[in-house]
PDB file of C-alpha atoms in Angstrom:
ATOM      1  CA  MET E   1      -4.936  42.994  59.765  1.00  0.00           C
ATOM      2  CA  ALA E   2      -2.517  43.763  56.934  1.00  0.00           C
ATOM      3  CA  ALA E   3      -2.517  40.292  55.354  1.00  0.00           C
ATOM      4  CA  ILE E   4      -4.236  40.073  51.981  1.00  0.00           C
ATOM      5  CA  PRO E   5      -5.911  36.740  51.225  1.00  0.00           C
ATOM      6  CA  LEU E   6      -5.278  34.884  47.980  1.00  0.00           C
ATOM      7  CA  LEU E   7      -8.891  33.740  47.933  1.00  0.00           C
ATOM      8  CA  GLU E   8     -12.082  34.534  49.855  1.00  0.00           C
ATOM      9  CA  GLU E   9     -15.354  32.627  49.847  1.00  0.00           C
ATOM     10  CA  THR E  10     -18.503  33.324  51.874  1.00  0.00           C
ATOM     11  CA  SER E  11     -20.721  30.654  53.405  1.00  0.00           C
ATOM     12  CA  GLY E  12     -24.240  30.217  52.076  1.00  0.00           C
ATOM     13  CA  GLY E  13     -26.865  32.572  53.338  1.00  0.00           C
ATOM     14  CA  THR E  14     -30.342  33.700  52.498  1.00  0.00           C
ATOM     15  CA  ALA E  15     -29.048  36.611  50.402  1.00  0.00           C
ATOM     16  CA  GLY E  16     -27.638  34.250  47.761  1.00  0.00           C
ATOM     17  CA  ALA E  17     -30.970  32.482  47.327  1.00  0.00           C
ATOM     18  CA  MET E  18     -32.780  35.816  47.106  1.00  0.00           C
ATOM     19  CA  VAL E  19     -30.403  37.235  44.471  1.00  0.00           C
ATOM     20  CA  SER E  20     -30.561  34.083  42.336  1.00  0.00           C
ATOM     21  CA  GLY E  21     -34.374  34.159  42.567  1.00  0.00           C
ATOM     22  CA  LEU E  22     -34.465  37.775  41.395  1.00  0.00           C
ATOM     23  CA  ALA E  23     -32.087  36.945  38.549  1.00  0.00           C
ATOM     24  CA  GLY E  24     -34.319  34.080  37.400  1.00  0.00           C
ATOM     25  CA  LEU E  25     -31.744  31.428  38.253  1.00  0.00           C
ATOM     26  CA  THR E  26     -33.924  29.417  40.616  1.00  0.00           C
ATOM     27  CA  ARG E  27     -33.592  25.647  40.716  1.00  0.00           C
ATOM     28  CA  ASP E  28     -34.749  22.776  42.864  1.00  0.00           C
ATOM     29  CA  ALA E  29     -32.959  22.871  46.192  1.00  0.00           C
ATOM     30  CA  ASP E  30     -30.744  20.014  47.289  1.00  0.00           C
ATOM     31  CA  PRO E  31     -31.899  18.651  50.702  1.00  0.00           C
ATOM     32  CA  ALA E  32     -28.362  19.004  52.074  1.00  0.00           C
ATOM     33  CA  HIS E  33     -28.345  22.699  51.141  1.00  0.00           C
ATOM     34  CA  ILE E  34     -31.752  23.230  52.730  1.00  0.00           C
ATOM     35  CA  GLU E  35     -30.455  21.746  55.986  1.00  0.00           C
ATOM     36  CA  ILE E  36     -27.427  24.033  55.993  1.00  0.00           C
ATOM     37  CA  LEU E  37     -29.462  27.143  55.155  1.00  0.00           C
ATOM     38  CA  ALA E  38     -32.189  26.280  57.675  1.00  0.00           C
ATOM     39  CA  ASN E  39     -29.699  26.552  60.530  1.00  0.00           C
ATOM     40  CA  ASN E  40     -29.310  29.961  62.092  1.00  0.00           C
ATOM     41  CA  ARG E  41     -25.548  30.049  61.681  1.00  0.00           C
ATOM     42  CA  PRO E  42     -23.717  33.310  61.275  1.00  0.00           C
ATOM     43  CA  GLU E  43     -22.311  34.089  57.857  1.00  0.00           C
ATOM     44  CA  ARG E  44     -18.764  32.797  57.683  1.00  0.00           C
ATOM     45  CA  LYS E  45     -15.916  33.597  55.356  1.00  0.00           C
ATOM     46  CA  LEU E  46     -13.169  31.249  54.181  1.00  0.00           C
ATOM     47  CA  ALA E  47      -9.905  33.024  53.397  1.00  0.00           C
ATOM     48  CA  ILE E  48      -6.752  31.394  52.071  1.00  0.00           C
ATOM     49  CA  TYR E  49      -3.500  33.213  52.788  1.00  0.00           C
ATOM     50  CA  PRO E  50       0.127  32.578  51.832  1.00  0.00           C
ATOM     51  CA  ALA E  51       2.292  31.118  54.598  1.00  0.00           C
ATOM     52  CA  SER E  52       4.004  34.473  55.143  1.00  0.00           C
ATOM     53  CA  ALA E  53       0.688  35.929  56.367  1.00  0.00           C
ATOM     54  CA  GLY E  54       1.154  33.998  59.616  1.00  0.00           C
ATOM     55  CA  PHE E  55       3.170  36.943  60.938  1.00  0.00           C
ATOM     56  CA  ASP E  56       0.255  39.320  60.286  1.00  0.00           C
ATOM     57  CA  LEU E  57      -2.272  36.995  61.933  1.00  0.00           C
ATOM     58  CA  VAL E  58      -0.351  36.401  65.189  1.00  0.00           C
ATOM     59  CA  GLU E  59      -2.807  38.185  67.511  1.00  0.00           C
ATOM     60  CA  GLU E  60      -5.867  36.469  66.028  1.00  0.00           C
ATOM     61  CA  LEU E  61      -4.150  33.079  66.096  1.00  0.00           C
ATOM     62  CA  ASP E  62      -3.109  33.566  69.737  1.00  0.00           C
ATOM     63  CA  TYR E  63      -6.751  34.193  70.625  1.00  0.00           C
ATOM     64  CA  LEU E  64      -7.872  31.119  68.663  1.00  0.00           C
ATOM     65  CA  CYS E  65      -5.201  28.963  70.362  1.00  0.00           C
ATOM     66  CA  ALA E  66      -6.625  29.922  73.761  1.00  0.00           C
ATOM     67  CA  ARG E  67     -10.166  28.928  72.671  1.00  0.00           C
ATOM     68  CA  THR E  68      -9.530  25.830  70.571  1.00  0.00           C
ATOM     69  CA  VAL E  69     -11.336  22.519  71.051  1.00  0.00           C
ATOM     70  CA  GLU E  70      -8.157  20.460  70.574  1.00  0.00           C
ATOM     71  CA  PRO E  71      -4.873  22.314  71.200  1.00  0.00           C
ATOM     72  CA  ASN E  72      -1.994  21.909  68.765  1.00  0.00           C
ATOM     73  CA  VAL E  73       1.233  23.498  69.959  1.00  0.00           C
ATOM     74  CA  PHE E  74       2.681  23.272  66.435  1.00  0.00           C
ATOM     75  CA  PHE E  75      -0.061  25.544  65.049  1.00  0.00           C
ATOM     76  CA  ASN E  76       0.562  28.149  67.750  1.00  0.00           C
ATOM     77  CA  PRO E  77       1.595  31.302  65.861  1.00  0.00           C
ATOM     78  CA  ARG E  78       4.848  31.592  67.827  1.00  0.00           C
ATOM     79  CA  PHE E  79       5.931  28.266  66.247  1.00  0.00           C
ATOM     80  CA  LEU E  80       3.939  28.278  63.018  1.00  0.00           C
ATOM     81  CA  ALA E  81       4.818  31.667  61.516  1.00  0.00           C
ATOM     82  CA  PRO E  82       8.618  31.369  61.740  1.00  0.00           C
ATOM     83  CA  ALA E  83       8.744  27.599  61.100  1.00  0.00           C
ATOM     84  CA  MET E  84       6.725  27.213  57.910  1.00  0.00           C
ATOM     85  CA  PRO E  85       8.977  29.166  55.529  1.00  0.00           C
ATOM     86  CA  ARG E  86      12.083  27.479  56.936  1.00  0.00           C
ATOM     87  CA  LEU E  87      10.914  23.866  57.239  1.00  0.00           C
ATOM     88  CA  GLU E  88       9.065  23.408  53.985  1.00  0.00           C
ATOM     89  CA  ASP E  89       9.981  23.285  50.345  1.00  0.00           C
ATOM     90  CA  ARG E  90       6.287  22.839  49.498  1.00  0.00           C
ATOM     91  CA  GLU E  91       3.948  25.768  48.975  1.00  0.00           C
ATOM     92  CA  VAL E  92       1.994  25.981  52.237  1.00  0.00           C
ATOM     93  CA  ARG E  93      -1.169  28.047  52.591  1.00  0.00           C
ATOM     94  CA  LEU E  94      -3.244  29.065  55.614  1.00  0.00           C
ATOM     95  CA  ALA E  95      -6.989  28.416  55.401  1.00  0.00           C
ATOM     96  CA  VAL E  96      -8.968  30.353  57.989  1.00  0.00           C
ATOM     97  CA  ILE E  97     -12.673  30.734  58.708  1.00  0.00           C
ATOM     98  CA  ARG E  98     -14.013  33.950  60.205  1.00  0.00           C
ATOM     99  CA  ASP E  99     -17.491  34.986  61.199  1.00  0.00           C
ATOM    100  CA  GLY E 100     -18.766  38.493  61.711  1.00  0.00           C
ATOM    101  CA  ASP E 101     -18.493  41.464  59.374  1.00  0.00           C
ATOM    102  CA  GLU E 102     -15.623  43.510  57.977  1.00  0.00           C
ATOM    103  CA  TYR E 103     -15.494  45.741  61.082  1.00  0.00           C
ATOM    104  CA  ARG E 104     -15.710  43.104  63.781  1.00  0.00           C
ATOM    105  CA  ASN E 105     -15.005  39.423  63.260  1.00  0.00           C
ATOM    106  CA  ARG E 106     -13.419  36.458  64.952  1.00  0.00           C
ATOM    107  CA  LEU E 107     -11.172  33.705  63.674  1.00  0.00           C
ATOM    108  CA  ARG E 108     -12.911  30.326  64.072  1.00  0.00           C
ATOM    109  CA  LEU E 109     -10.623  27.858  62.282  1.00  0.00           C
ATOM    110  CA  LEU E 110      -7.025  27.524  61.118  1.00  0.00           C
ATOM    111  CA  VAL E 111      -5.799  24.822  58.739  1.00  0.00           C
ATOM    112  CA  PRO E 112      -2.316  25.193  57.258  1.00  0.00           C
ATOM    113  CA  PHE E 113      -2.282  23.003  54.139  1.00  0.00           C
ATOM    114  CA  SER E 114      -0.487  22.167  50.934  1.00  0.00           C
ATOM    115  CA  VAL E 115      -1.859  20.852  47.665  1.00  0.00           C
ATOM    116  CA  GLU E 116       0.019  17.755  46.571  1.00  0.00           C
ATOM    117  CA  ARG E 117      -0.099  16.545  43.004  1.00  0.00           C
ATOM    118  CA  PRO E 118       0.411  12.818  42.405  1.00  0.00           C
ATOM    119  CA  VAL E 119       3.529  11.533  40.672  1.00  0.00           C
ATOM    120  CA  VAL E 120       1.472   8.632  39.308  1.00  0.00           C
ATOM    121  CA  PRO E 121      -0.440   9.642  36.149  1.00  0.00           C
ATOM    122  CA  LEU E 122      -3.820   8.394  37.394  1.00  0.00           C
ATOM    123  CA  GLY E 123      -3.447   9.606  40.980  1.00  0.00           C
ATOM    124  CA  VAL E 124      -5.663  12.252  42.526  1.00  0.00           C
ATOM    125  CA  PRO E 125      -4.418  15.562  43.923  1.00  0.00           C
ATOM    126  CA  VAL E 126      -4.934  15.971  47.673  1.00  0.00           C
ATOM    127  CA  MET E 127      -5.053  18.790  50.207  1.00  0.00           C
ATOM    128  CA  ARG E 128      -2.919  17.811  53.189  1.00  0.00           C
ATOM    129  CA  THR E 129      -2.730  19.569  56.538  1.00  0.00           C
ATOM    130  CA  TRP E 130       0.758  20.820  57.200  1.00  0.00           C
ATOM    131  CA  SER E 131       3.112  18.771  59.328  1.00  0.00           C
ATOM    132  CA  SER E 132       6.861  18.277  59.439  1.00  0.00           C
ATOM    133  CA  PRO E 133       9.329  16.160  61.415  1.00  0.00           C
ATOM    134  CA  PHE E 134       9.652  19.116  63.823  1.00  0.00           C
ATOM    135  CA  GLY E 135       5.877  19.678  64.049  1.00  0.00           C
ATOM    136  CA  PRO E 136       4.256  16.287  63.408  1.00  0.00           C
ATOM    137  CA  LEU E 137       0.707  16.987  64.622  1.00  0.00           C
ATOM    138  CA  GLY E 138      -1.717  18.129  61.904  1.00  0.00           C
ATOM    139  CA  THR E 139      -4.827  18.792  64.018  1.00  0.00           C
ATOM    140  CA  PRO E 140      -6.583  21.981  62.819  1.00  0.00           C
ATOM    141  CA  LEU E 141      -7.416  24.674  65.363  1.00  0.00           C
ATOM    142  CA  VAL E 142     -11.207  24.974  65.744  1.00  0.00           C
ATOM    143  CA  ASP E 143     -12.912  27.479  68.059  1.00  0.00           C
ATOM    144  CA  ARG E 144     -14.997  25.903  70.827  1.00  0.00           C
ATOM    145  CA  ASP E 145     -18.110  27.961  69.912  1.00  0.00           C
ATOM    146  CA  ASP E 146     -20.028  25.797  67.390  1.00  0.00           C
ATOM    147  CA  PRO E 147     -17.114  23.598  66.229  1.00  0.00           C
ATOM    148  CA  VAL E 148     -19.393  21.278  64.223  1.00  0.00           C
ATOM    149  CA  GLY E 149     -20.934  24.192  62.324  1.00  0.00           C
ATOM    150  CA  VAL E 150     -17.512  25.696  61.600  1.00  0.00           C
ATOM    151  CA  VAL E 151     -16.142  22.406  60.231  1.00  0.00           C
ATOM    152  CA  GLU E 152     -19.298  21.798  58.157  1.00  0.00           C
ATOM    153  CA  ASP E 153     -19.059  25.289  56.676  1.00  0.00           C
ATOM    154  CA  PHE E 154     -15.340  24.778  55.992  1.00  0.00           C
ATOM    155  CA  PHE E 155     -15.888  21.603  53.995  1.00  0.00           C
ATOM    156  CA  SER E 156     -18.954  22.953  52.194  1.00  0.00           C
ATOM    157  CA  MET E 157     -16.951  25.981  51.028  1.00  0.00           C
ATOM    158  CA  LEU E 158     -13.897  23.891  50.071  1.00  0.00           C
ATOM    159  CA  SER E 159     -16.043  21.608  47.933  1.00  0.00           C
ATOM    160  CA  ARG E 160     -17.376  24.382  45.687  1.00  0.00           C
ATOM    161  CA  PRO E 161     -16.425  23.507  42.098  1.00  0.00           C
ATOM    162  CA  HIS E 162     -15.404  27.028  41.018  1.00  0.00           C
ATOM    163  CA  LEU E 163     -12.541  27.023  43.566  1.00  0.00           C
ATOM    164  CA  LYS E 164     -10.934  24.066  41.738  1.00  0.00           C
ATOM    165  CA  LEU E 165      -9.460  22.635  44.941  1.00  0.00           C
ATOM    166  CA  PRO E 166      -8.720  18.902  45.312  1.00  0.00           C
ATOM    167  CA  LYS E 167     -11.644  16.728  46.400  1.00  0.00           C
ATOM    168  CA  VAL E 168      -9.518  14.713  48.868  1.00  0.00           C
ATOM    169  CA  PHE E 169      -8.563  16.256  52.226  1.00  0.00           C
ATOM    170  CA  VAL E 170      -5.935  14.464  54.349  1.00  0.00           C
ATOM    171  CA  LEU E 171      -5.339  15.205  58.035  1.00  0.00           C
ATOM    172  CA  ALA E 172      -1.687  14.460  58.755  1.00  0.00           C
ATOM    173  CA  ASP E 173      -0.954  12.403  61.899  1.00  0.00           C
ATOM    174  CA  VAL E 174      -4.115  13.335  63.779  1.00  0.00           C
TER     175      VAL E 174
END
């Protein structure tokens, strides 16, 4: 894989709690965090790539398309990679979730998205799944192995304050 992500974030694991305990940064645990950490999920990594990385991810995306819970022909890499730079004037990014380690991992989720800033002064910025008149379906590709866990990990990583991503996520024409 030659694509270099713009951002990478790792899902919560027991190592983070151990390191913060050793550093003296312990605090009372939120019940929602305890529930997530109590599950025996594999460690997952969120990576956000520029739209041009779609060409480098073709093989992984083909494999994900064959294993997805809900197929979306418009997020197939044979359509997605060449179409995004030509159909959009917005800055589109690819959010992917992988599990495994640096030597062997598998793509579990693909969400092409754009961040839209409001024109109204008091409006809120939103993350919107990519769609266009030529590819109107915005359903993300989610691997059929543990889809609920993958989506939960995706939203828990997106909501981390230090990433400074919008708090509103819009699925286009699902």
